[in-house]
Tab-separated table of C-alpha atoms and ligand atoms in Angstrom:
chain	number	residue	atom	x	y	z
H	1	MET	CA	180.126	218.511	92.273
H	2	ALA	CA	182.073	221.172	90.500
H	3	ASP	CA	183.367	218.741	87.894
H	4	LEU	CA	179.982	218.566	86.244
H	5	ILE	CA	179.182	222.218	86.145
H	6	ASP	CA	180.425	224.550	83.522
H	7	LEU	CA	180.926	227.601	85.665
H	8	LYS	CA	179.925	229.956	82.939
H	9	GLU	CA	176.559	228.301	82.816
H	10	LEU	CA	173.659	229.899	84.514
H	11	GLU	CA	172.964	228.183	87.799
H	12	GLU	CA	169.654	226.449	87.654
H	13	LYS	CA	167.344	226.842	90.613
H	14	VAL	CA	164.742	224.166	90.491
H	15	ILE	CA	161.517	223.195	92.173
H	16	LEU	CA	160.963	219.458	92.471
H	17	ILE	CA	157.490	218.175	91.675
H	18	ALA	CA	155.978	214.788	92.370
H	19	VAL	CA	152.633	213.075	92.331
H	20	SER	CA	151.943	210.770	95.247
H	21	THR	CA	149.394	208.067	94.571
H	22	GLY	CA	149.290	206.577	98.063
H	23	ASP	CA	150.507	207.066	101.610
H	24	GLU	CA	153.253	204.517	101.440
H	25	ASP	CA	154.653	205.032	97.972
H	26	GLY	CA	157.896	206.586	99.243
H	27	THR	CA	157.447	209.879	97.413
H	28	PRO	CA	159.364	212.043	99.925
H	29	ALA	CA	162.344	209.667	99.789
H	30	SER	CA	162.153	209.634	96.023
H	31	LEU	CA	162.291	213.454	96.055
H	32	ASP	CA	165.347	213.360	98.352
H	33	GLU	CA	167.003	211.240	95.740
H	34	LEU	CA	165.836	213.538	92.932
H	35	SER	CA	167.317	216.471	94.807
H	36	GLU	CA	170.641	214.655	94.959
H	37	LEU	CA	170.414	213.875	91.268
H	38	ALA	CA	169.661	217.531	90.534
H	39	SER	CA	172.620	218.705	92.547
H	40	THR	CA	174.895	216.193	90.805
H	41	ALA	CA	173.697	217.666	87.528
H	42	GLY	CA	174.479	221.168	88.761
H	43	ALA	CA	171.097	222.488	89.872
H	44	VAL	CA	170.083	223.801	93.262
H	45	THR	CA	166.788	222.694	94.741
H	46	VAL	CA	164.827	225.676	96.059
H	47	GLY	CA	161.454	224.060	96.668
H	48	ARG	CA	159.363	220.893	96.595
H	49	VAL	CA	155.749	220.244	95.748
H	50	ILE	CA	153.932	216.949	96.189
H	51	GLN	CA	150.429	216.512	94.889
H	52	ASN	CA	148.262	213.709	96.204
H	53	ARG	CA	146.291	212.311	93.297
H	54	GLU	CA	144.845	209.010	92.309
H	55	LYS	CA	147.124	209.035	89.331
H	56	VAL	CA	149.326	211.388	87.354
H	57	HIS	CA	147.342	213.864	85.228
H	58	PRO	CA	147.607	212.469	81.681
H	59	GLY	CA	147.779	215.874	80.028
H	60	THR	CA	149.705	218.077	82.419
H	61	TYR	CA	151.208	215.772	85.075
H	62	LEU	CA	149.786	217.946	87.874
H	63	GLY	CA	146.176	219.051	88.238
H	64	LYS	CA	145.090	222.565	87.379
H	65	GLY	CA	145.007	224.008	90.901
H	66	LYS	CA	148.414	222.636	91.732
H	67	ILE	CA	149.870	224.131	88.581
H	68	GLU	CA	148.729	227.580	89.717
H	69	GLU	CA	150.378	226.970	93.075
H	70	VAL	CA	153.655	225.962	91.453
H	71	LYS	CA	153.498	228.994	89.202
H	72	GLU	CA	153.384	231.293	92.215
H	73	LEU	CA	156.128	229.398	93.906
H	74	ILE	CA	158.376	229.780	90.873
H	75	TRP	CA	157.901	233.482	91.072
H	76	GLU	CA	158.404	233.673	94.842
H	77	LEU	CA	161.515	231.545	94.912
H	78	GLY	CA	163.038	232.837	91.713
H	79	ALA	CA	163.208	229.329	90.265
H	80	THR	CA	164.553	228.854	86.744
H	81	GLY	CA	162.822	225.547	86.164
H	82	VAL	CA	160.987	222.556	87.565
H	83	ILE	CA	161.891	218.871	87.650
H	84	CYS	CA	159.171	216.233	87.714
H	85	ASP	CA	159.902	212.992	89.512
H	86	ASP	CA	158.504	210.833	86.700
H	87	GLU	CA	159.277	210.614	83.026
H	88	LEU	CA	156.871	212.939	81.223
H	89	SER	CA	155.168	212.123	77.969
H	90	PRO	CA	155.885	214.548	75.119
H	91	ALA	CA	152.430	216.090	75.584
H	92	GLN	CA	152.797	216.498	79.324
H	93	LEU	CA	156.155	218.163	78.819
H	94	ARG	CA	154.799	220.614	76.279
H	95	ASN	CA	151.601	221.403	78.170
H	96	LEU	CA	153.287	221.878	81.494
H	97	GLU	CA	155.898	224.093	79.938
H	98	ASP	CA	153.166	226.232	78.390
H	99	ALA	CA	151.203	226.395	81.614
H	100	LEU	CA	154.158	227.248	83.839
H	101	ASP	CA	156.067	229.313	81.317
H	102	THR	CA	159.353	227.947	82.587
H	103	LYS	CA	161.835	225.221	81.777
H	104	VAL	CA	160.360	221.812	82.553
H	105	MET	CA	162.577	218.801	83.094
H	106	ASP	CA	161.944	215.279	84.288
H	107	ARG	CA	163.830	212.648	86.238
H	108	THR	CA	164.924	210.897	83.067
H	109	MET	CA	166.443	214.045	81.606
H	110	VAL	CA	168.460	214.642	84.750
H	111	ILE	CA	169.757	211.081	84.910
H	112	LEU	CA	170.665	211.188	81.220
H	113	ASP	CA	172.480	214.437	81.856
H	114	ILE	CA	174.564	212.932	84.636
H	115	PHE	CA	175.375	209.916	82.525
H	116	ALA	CA	176.397	212.222	79.683
H	117	ALA	CA	178.851	214.022	81.916
H	118	ARG	CA	180.234	210.805	83.384
H	119	ALA	CA	180.659	208.696	80.246
H	120	SER	CA	184.335	208.232	79.507
H	121	THR	CA	184.857	205.212	77.273
H	122	ARG	CA	183.794	204.990	73.665
H	123	GLU	CA	181.134	202.468	74.529
H	124	GLY	CA	179.784	204.502	77.423
H	125	LYS	CA	179.557	207.614	75.277
H	126	ILE	CA	177.779	205.827	72.450
H	127	GLN	CA	175.299	204.295	74.852
H	128	VAL	CA	174.475	207.576	76.553
H	129	GLU	CA	174.149	209.509	73.325
H	130	LEU	CA	171.856	206.838	71.949
H	131	ALA	CA	169.639	206.994	75.015
H	132	GLN	CA	169.540	210.796	74.877
H	133	LEU	CA	168.662	210.901	71.206
H	134	LYS	CA	165.865	208.389	71.604
H	135	TYR	CA	164.471	210.405	74.465
H	136	ARG	CA	164.692	213.630	72.493
H	137	ALA	CA	163.494	212.357	69.159
H	138	VAL	CA	159.895	212.408	70.364
H	139	ARG	CA	160.125	215.547	72.482
H	140	LEU	CA	161.677	218.096	70.182
H	141	VAL	CA	158.862	220.603	70.351
H	142	GLY	CA	158.844	221.141	74.069
H	143	MET	CA	162.595	220.887	74.342
H	144	ARG	CA	163.226	223.485	71.711
H	145	ASN	CA	161.337	225.960	73.818
H	146	SER	CA	163.486	225.336	76.827
H	147	LEU	CA	166.623	225.412	74.739
H	148	SER	CA	165.943	228.820	73.296
H	149	ARG	CA	164.966	230.165	76.670
H	150	LEU	CA	168.020	229.026	78.542
H	151	GLY	CA	170.656	228.125	76.006
H	152	GLY	CA	172.263	225.568	78.267
H	153	GLY	CA	171.819	223.619	81.462
H	154	ILE	CA	170.262	220.259	82.186
H	155	GLY	CA	168.984	218.460	79.148
H	156	THR	CA	171.349	220.158	76.736
H	157	ARG	CA	174.543	218.329	77.541
H	158	GLY	CA	175.904	215.622	75.305
H	159	PRO	CA	178.593	213.089	76.164
H	160	GLY	CA	182.009	214.697	76.036
H	161	GLU	CA	182.024	217.985	74.211
H	162	LYS	CA	179.337	216.992	71.789
H	163	LYS	CA	176.332	219.258	71.386
H	164	LEU	CA	173.125	217.401	70.870
H	165	GLU	CA	171.239	217.459	67.627
H	166	THR	CA	167.929	219.278	67.513
H	167	ASP	CA	166.892	218.256	64.009
H	168	ARG	CA	164.668	215.191	63.862
H	169	ARG	CA	166.004	213.870	60.562
H	170	LEU	CA	169.602	214.201	61.721
H	171	ILE	CA	168.705	212.558	64.994
H	172	HIS	CA	167.429	209.461	63.258
H	173	GLN	CA	170.513	209.320	61.041
H	174	ARG	CA	172.709	209.591	64.067
H	175	ILE	CA	170.755	206.913	65.925
H	176	SER	CA	171.381	204.368	63.140
H	177	GLN	CA	175.034	205.296	63.013
H	178	LEU	CA	175.444	204.880	66.759
H	179	LYS	CA	173.671	201.537	66.712
H	180	GLU	CA	176.180	200.252	64.180
H	181	GLU	CA	179.091	201.484	66.244
H	182	LEU	CA	177.638	199.821	69.288
H	183	GLU	CA	177.409	196.528	67.403
H	184	ASP	CA	181.119	196.832	66.660
H	185	VAL	CA	181.977	197.322	70.278
H	186	LYS	CA	179.728	194.435	71.216
H	187	ARG	CA	181.472	192.081	68.821
H	188	HIS	CA	184.765	193.004	70.366
H	189	ARG	CA	183.393	192.398	73.830
H	190	GLU	CA	182.086	189.005	72.734
H	191	ILE	CA	185.567	187.982	71.629
H	192	THR	CA	187.120	189.044	74.916
H	193	ARG	CA	184.469	187.100	76.756
H	194	GLN	CA	185.126	183.947	74.741
H	195	GLN	CA	188.827	184.222	75.433
H	196	ARG	CA	188.034	184.523	79.080
H	197	GLU	CA	185.868	181.439	79.044
H	198	LYS	CA	188.764	179.468	77.619
H	199	ASN	CA	190.621	180.317	80.791
H	200	PHE	CA	188.097	178.345	82.820
H	201	ALA	CA	187.866	181.145	85.358
H	202	LEU	CA	184.487	181.742	86.948
H	203	SER	CA	183.181	185.270	86.778
H	204	GLY	CA	181.128	187.373	89.129
H	205	ALA	CA	179.283	190.613	88.456
H	206	ILE	CA	179.028	193.185	91.228
H	207	VAL	CA	175.621	194.821	90.929
H	208	GLY	CA	173.544	197.023	93.189
H	209	TYR	CA	171.859	200.338	93.810
H	210	THR	CA	173.924	203.416	93.053
H	211	ASN	CA	176.252	204.432	95.895
H	212	ALA	CA	175.990	201.017	97.612
H	213	GLY	CA	179.761	200.539	97.609
H	214	LYS	CA	180.322	198.294	94.571
H	215	SER	CA	183.486	200.007	93.385
H	216	THR	CA	184.831	200.270	96.921
H	217	LEU	CA	184.401	196.506	97.284
H	218	LEU	CA	186.188	195.703	94.030
H	219	ASN	CA	188.988	198.110	94.924
H	220	ARG	CA	189.328	196.511	98.303
H	221	LEU	CA	189.517	192.998	96.879
H	222	THR	CA	191.718	193.640	93.866
H	223	ASP	CA	193.383	197.062	94.019
H	224	ALA	CA	191.394	197.925	90.920
H	225	GLY	CA	191.877	201.649	91.474
H	226	ILE	CA	188.355	202.561	90.386
H	227	LEU	CA	186.962	205.931	91.342
H	228	ALA	CA	184.655	205.379	94.294
H	229	GLU	CA	182.814	208.431	95.515
H	230	ASP	CA	179.910	209.534	97.559
H	231	LYS	CA	178.042	210.415	94.395
H	232	LEU	CA	175.283	208.918	92.365
H	233	PHE	CA	176.509	207.050	89.318
H	234	ALA	CA	180.226	207.383	89.976
H	235	THR	CA	180.747	204.318	87.784
H	236	LEU	CA	179.432	203.935	84.259
H	237	ASP	CA	181.838	201.619	82.555
H	238	PRO	CA	182.409	198.065	83.646
H	239	THR	CA	185.830	197.201	85.023
H	240	THR	CA	186.933	193.595	85.302
H	241	ARG	CA	189.679	192.444	87.643
H	242	SER	CA	190.949	189.087	88.681
H	243	TYR	CA	190.547	188.382	92.365
H	244	ARG	CA	193.038	185.823	93.610
H	245	MET	CA	191.986	184.207	96.841
H	246	GLU	CA	194.110	182.837	99.619
H	247	ASP	CA	193.834	179.271	98.363
H	248	GLY	CA	195.250	180.329	95.015
H	249	GLN	CA	191.981	180.147	93.095
H	250	GLN	CA	190.822	183.114	91.128
H	251	ILE	CA	187.601	184.651	90.010
H	252	LEU	CA	186.972	187.496	87.591
H	253	LEU	CA	184.957	190.280	89.153
H	254	THR	CA	183.249	193.040	87.187
H	255	ASP	CA	182.056	196.335	88.654
H	256	THR	CA	178.930	197.595	86.907
H	257	VAL	CA	176.796	200.718	86.587
H	258	GLY	CA	174.498	201.301	89.551
H	259	PHE	CA	170.719	201.015	89.444
H	260	ILE	CA	168.192	203.558	90.649
H	261	ARG	CA	164.426	203.635	90.964
H	262	LYS	CA	162.660	204.788	87.824
H	263	LEU	CA	165.793	204.115	85.795
H	264	PRO	CA	164.979	205.485	82.355
H	265	HIS	CA	163.923	202.738	80.011
H	266	HIS	CA	166.120	204.119	77.214
H	267	LEU	CA	169.129	203.880	79.470
H	268	ILE	CA	168.472	200.262	80.336
H	269	GLU	CA	168.118	199.557	76.632
H	270	ALA	CA	171.273	201.450	75.770
H	271	PHE	CA	173.295	199.947	78.591
H	272	LYS	CA	172.235	196.408	77.859
H	273	SER	CA	175.562	195.573	76.295
H	274	THR	CA	177.422	196.866	79.343
H	275	LEU	CA	175.090	194.994	81.624
H	276	GLU	CA	175.575	191.863	79.591
H	277	GLU	CA	178.668	191.420	81.677
H	278	ALA	CA	176.273	190.459	84.425
H	279	LYS	CA	174.252	188.276	82.119
H	280	TYR	CA	177.223	186.137	81.182
H	281	SER	CA	178.721	185.887	84.621
H	282	ASP	CA	178.298	182.845	86.814
H	283	ILE	CA	177.748	184.663	90.076
H	284	ILE	CA	175.914	187.853	90.986
H	285	LEU	CA	177.220	189.780	93.960
H	286	HIS	CA	174.380	192.064	94.974
H	287	VAL	CA	175.879	194.852	97.090
H	288	VAL	CA	173.380	196.504	99.444
H	289	ASP	CA	173.964	199.581	101.592
H	290	CYS	CA	172.397	198.249	104.789
H	291	SER	CA	172.893	201.583	106.547
H	292	ASN	CA	170.448	203.240	104.160
H	293	PRO	CA	166.897	203.626	105.495
H	294	GLN	CA	165.659	202.922	101.967
H	295	MET	CA	167.432	199.570	101.860
H	296	ASP	CA	164.348	197.434	101.205
H	297	MET	CA	163.147	199.595	98.343
H	298	GLN	CA	166.652	199.640	96.864
H	299	MET	CA	166.962	195.861	96.986
H	300	HIS	CA	163.581	195.557	95.347
H	301	VAL	CA	164.613	197.915	92.535
H	302	VAL	CA	167.789	195.952	91.897
H	303	LYS	CA	165.967	192.638	91.776
H	304	GLU	CA	163.324	194.008	89.409
H	305	THR	CA	165.962	195.538	87.144
H	306	LEU	CA	167.825	192.231	87.003
H	307	LYS	CA	164.571	190.568	85.997
H	308	ASP	CA	164.027	193.165	83.268
H	309	LEU	CA	167.479	192.388	81.973
H	310	GLU	CA	166.639	188.682	82.085
H	311	ILE	CA	169.447	188.056	84.493
H	312	VAL	CA	167.952	185.127	86.357
H	313	ASP	CA	169.032	181.690	87.544
H	314	LYS	CA	172.428	182.872	88.711
H	315	THR	CA	174.104	182.026	91.947
H	316	MET	CA	173.140	185.042	94.045
H	317	VAL	CA	175.205	186.400	96.890
H	318	THR	CA	173.663	189.290	98.779
H	319	VAL	CA	176.439	191.401	100.271
H	320	PHE	CA	175.176	193.720	103.000
H	321	ASN	CA	177.748	196.501	103.011
H	322	LYS	CA	178.560	199.437	105.291
H	323	THR	CA	177.970	197.472	108.498
H	324	ASP	CA	180.469	199.816	110.173
H	325	ARG	CA	177.740	202.424	110.011
H	326	LEU	CA	175.307	200.266	111.933
H	327	GLU	CA	177.509	200.041	114.965
H	328	GLY	CA	176.718	202.366	117.800
H	329	GLN	CA	173.134	202.686	116.695
H	330	GLY	CA	171.859	201.002	119.839
H	331	GLU	CA	170.338	197.675	120.790
H	332	ASP	CA	167.223	198.133	118.706
H	333	GLN	CA	169.136	198.238	115.468
H	334	ILE	CA	171.320	195.282	116.261
H	335	ARG	CA	168.317	193.033	116.573
H	336	GLN	CA	167.361	193.919	113.022
H	337	VAL	CA	170.100	192.032	111.242
H	338	PRO	CA	169.551	192.525	107.521
H	339	ARG	CA	168.653	189.335	105.747
H	340	ASP	CA	167.822	188.192	102.255
H	341	PHE	CA	166.397	184.719	102.124
H	342	SER	CA	165.889	184.818	98.392
H	343	ALA	CA	169.651	184.739	97.849
H	344	ASP	CA	171.760	181.595	97.768
H	345	TYR	CA	174.268	183.141	100.132
H	346	GLN	CA	174.336	186.258	102.257
H	347	VAL	CA	177.085	188.010	104.114
H	348	ARG	CA	177.560	191.230	106.050
H	349	ILE	CA	180.665	193.244	105.323
H	350	SER	CA	182.226	196.642	105.500
H	351	ALA	CA	184.186	197.387	102.369
H	352	ARG	CA	185.653	200.300	104.283
H	353	THR	CA	187.028	198.462	107.337
H	354	GLY	CA	187.440	195.057	105.711
H	355	GLU	CA	185.154	193.362	108.185
H	356	GLY	CA	183.416	190.265	106.792
H	357	LEU	CA	185.595	190.006	103.702
H	358	GLU	CA	187.016	186.671	104.840
H	359	GLU	CA	183.551	185.248	105.025
H	360	LEU	CA	182.774	186.604	101.584
H	361	GLN	CA	185.908	184.936	100.311
H	362	LYS	CA	184.834	181.629	101.852
H	363	ILE	CA	181.487	181.880	100.135
H	364	LEU	CA	183.152	182.469	96.780
H	365	GLN	CA	185.477	179.538	97.394
H	366	THR	CA	182.529	177.302	98.187
H	367	ILE	CA	180.712	178.372	95.037
H	368	ILE	CA	183.748	177.688	92.921
H	369	ARG	CA	184.320	174.325	94.538
H	370	ASN	CA	180.726	173.285	93.999
H	371	ARG	CA	181.202	173.841	90.333
H	372	ARG	CA	184.359	171.805	90.181
H	373	VAL	CA	185.098	168.149	89.911
H	374	TYR	CA	187.245	166.237	92.342
H	375	LEU	CA	190.192	164.477	90.723
H	376	GLU	CA	192.518	161.855	92.167
H	377	LYS	CA	195.093	160.535	89.726
H	378	THR	CA	198.734	159.686	89.279
H	379	PHE	CA	200.235	161.382	86.259
H	380	PRO	CA	203.359	159.932	84.614
H	381	TYR	CA	206.271	162.386	84.597
H	382	SER	CA	205.839	162.822	80.863
H	383	GLN	CA	202.492	164.554	81.582
H	384	ALA	CA	203.824	167.226	83.910
H	385	GLY	CA	202.185	169.813	81.701
H	386	ARG	CA	198.755	168.661	82.855
H	387	ILE	CA	199.685	169.338	86.458
H	388	GLN	CA	200.647	172.821	85.376
H	389	ARG	CA	197.172	173.287	83.972
H	390	ILE	CA	195.576	172.053	87.159
H	391	ARG	CA	197.644	174.482	89.149
H	392	LYS	CA	196.642	177.296	86.855
H	393	TYR	CA	192.932	176.673	86.485
H	394	GLY	CA	192.018	174.480	89.395
H	395	GLN	CA	192.966	173.951	92.966
H	396	LEU	CA	195.782	171.546	93.728
H	397	LEU	CA	195.182	169.924	97.105
H	398	LYS	CA	197.973	167.354	97.117
H	399	GLU	CA	200.993	166.635	94.944
H	400	GLU	CA	203.234	163.665	95.756
H	401	TYR	CA	206.276	162.636	93.760
H	402	ARG	CA	206.482	158.871	93.498
H	403	GLU	CA	208.381	156.431	91.362
H	404	GLU	CA	205.569	155.871	88.866
H	405	GLY	CA	204.651	159.538	88.614
H	406	VAL	CA	203.028	162.428	90.463
H	407	ALA	CA	200.030	161.563	92.624
H	408	VAL	CA	197.577	164.434	92.539
H	409	GLU	CA	194.408	165.342	94.375
H	410	ALA	CA	192.669	168.419	93.055
H	411	TYR	CA	189.484	170.264	92.208
H	412	VAL	CA	189.323	171.118	88.542
H	413	PRO	CA	186.816	172.897	86.293
H	414	ALA	CA	184.524	170.365	84.685
H	415	GLU	CA	185.564	171.580	81.242
H	416	LEU	CA	189.151	170.689	82.001
H	417	PHE	CA	188.457	167.295	83.514
H	418	ALA	CA	188.135	165.257	80.316
H	419	GLY	CA	191.325	166.675	78.877
H	420	LEU	CA	193.330	165.445	81.842
H	421	TYR	CA	192.742	161.800	81.012
H	422	GLY	CA	193.998	159.794	78.087
H	423	ASP	CA	197.479	159.804	76.652
W	501	LIG	N1	180.944	203.830	105.915
W	501	LIG	C1	181.141	203.132	104.809
W	501	LIG	N2	181.153	203.754	103.616
W	501	LIG	C2	181.335	203.019	102.498
W	501	LIG	C3	181.524	201.604	102.551
W	501	LIG	N3	181.657	201.159	101.284
W	501	LIG	C4	181.575	202.242	100.468
W	501	LIG	N4	181.390	203.371	101.200
W	501	LIG	C5	181.260	204.749	100.687
W	501	LIG	O1	180.080	204.851	99.919
W	501	LIG	C6	180.262	205.747	98.825
W	501	LIG	C7	179.905	205.078	97.523
W	501	LIG	O2	180.833	204.067	97.250
W	501	LIG	P1	181.105	203.540	95.774
W	501	LIG	O3	182.017	202.369	95.893
W	501	LIG	O4	181.472	204.635	94.858
W	501	LIG	O5	179.632	203.035	95.402
W	501	LIG	P2	179.127	202.406	94.030
W	501	LIG	O6	178.151	201.348	94.395
W	501	LIG	O7	180.276	201.986	93.182
W	501	LIG	O8	178.349	203.639	93.414
W	501	LIG	P3	178.042	204.032	91.856
W	501	LIG	O9	179.225	203.699	91.036
W	501	LIG	O10	177.760	205.466	91.949
W	501	LIG	O11	176.823	203.237	91.475
W	501	LIG	C8	181.711	206.192	98.902
W	501	LIG	O12	181.761	207.430	99.537
W	501	LIG	C9	182.375	205.113	99.735
W	501	LIG	O13	183.500	205.581	100.427
W	501	LIG	C10	181.508	200.970	103.839
W	501	LIG	O14	181.665	199.755	104.014
W	501	LIG	N5	181.308	201.792	104.930
W	502	LIG	MG1	180.891	202.628	91.391
């Protein structure tokens, strides 16, 4: 992940820390993910500590005894910091930093850091900076300690080349300024969306857990040329492409930022305008990596996040991806065909090999057709322009040139239907 690391920076060696509140809460898997996040942000994991507790310690995250243990471990392993698997309160951050006498980070900080390095468009950068500033505004005390101690590393990176503010008054000024800029961008987006609606094209948003294969799918369907990588959060900015199907109909598909468990609240807030693409789309394509052992948890996280974003009552298509990885895993696995009965449609595909894409296309065609109106009419030759519109926005099934005009059978968008009658 060399692209994220400034080589001159001191390599951070971190110990991951989590509190497990039950046997089945998936803490080890969550730490695996945190370790991947840390490495994406340029830190090496040198140790892990899980404390079993009824709940997180309100003052110090871990209990007293465990803190002593971690302190020794830091010394033994030569760690330069610790990362907690939950978002810490300002007090927890400060207290833990005092107790451990080392740099303390949390999951949110790491995710924000990755987003900061990845943001490339104006909108993406504004959104990330806003989320970072809101996170920092209440944590300046603890953070300043870590800043002076390390002078770089996770938690200090801003989007692009920008260094983050450390003055509270300036932070609040900057937050208002960014909010205004974001409004600007939003207005622009609104206009584009309205123009799109005039085109009568249906739209679909591709959502899903990070690394599920969303960008790979859009690339496969539309030659979008989006960067798809085996990395967390490879995509931040939405890309929209028109997908023309074999029957000539088209649908606008948008690739979106991936979700993850414990997605920082500030990020969801900040990325709302990006995720609005999903809110205003007609169809949600939920891409699931069905080769991932954590599949069920990941699907749950995506569904909950969609609920948080008030993205409900959409036509849902669950797309189980990476089926190529399931093959050769033996009889036992094959019997466990992934299913999602809460979705309107489900399909199993491999965006890599192309398997199942025809079925996905059929599903999309069915959805489009269900939203269209059947039309059977003979247009006089003077109204040839209307047939053009049907061809462009609908699906022309039959076109027969007769003496009195052109006899047409077609499926057309309901919005277009009325305009096709009359003189
Ligand atoms: N084996 C296999 N790998 C796949 C398939 N689809 C995607 N991948 C791989 O999975 C990794 C992630 O793919 P992306 O398309 O970047 O995933 P994403 O959902 O866009 O991820 P983010 O943008 O990070 O949220 C890449 O290494 C892809 O090559 C598939 O059908 N089979
Ligand atoms: Mg992507």
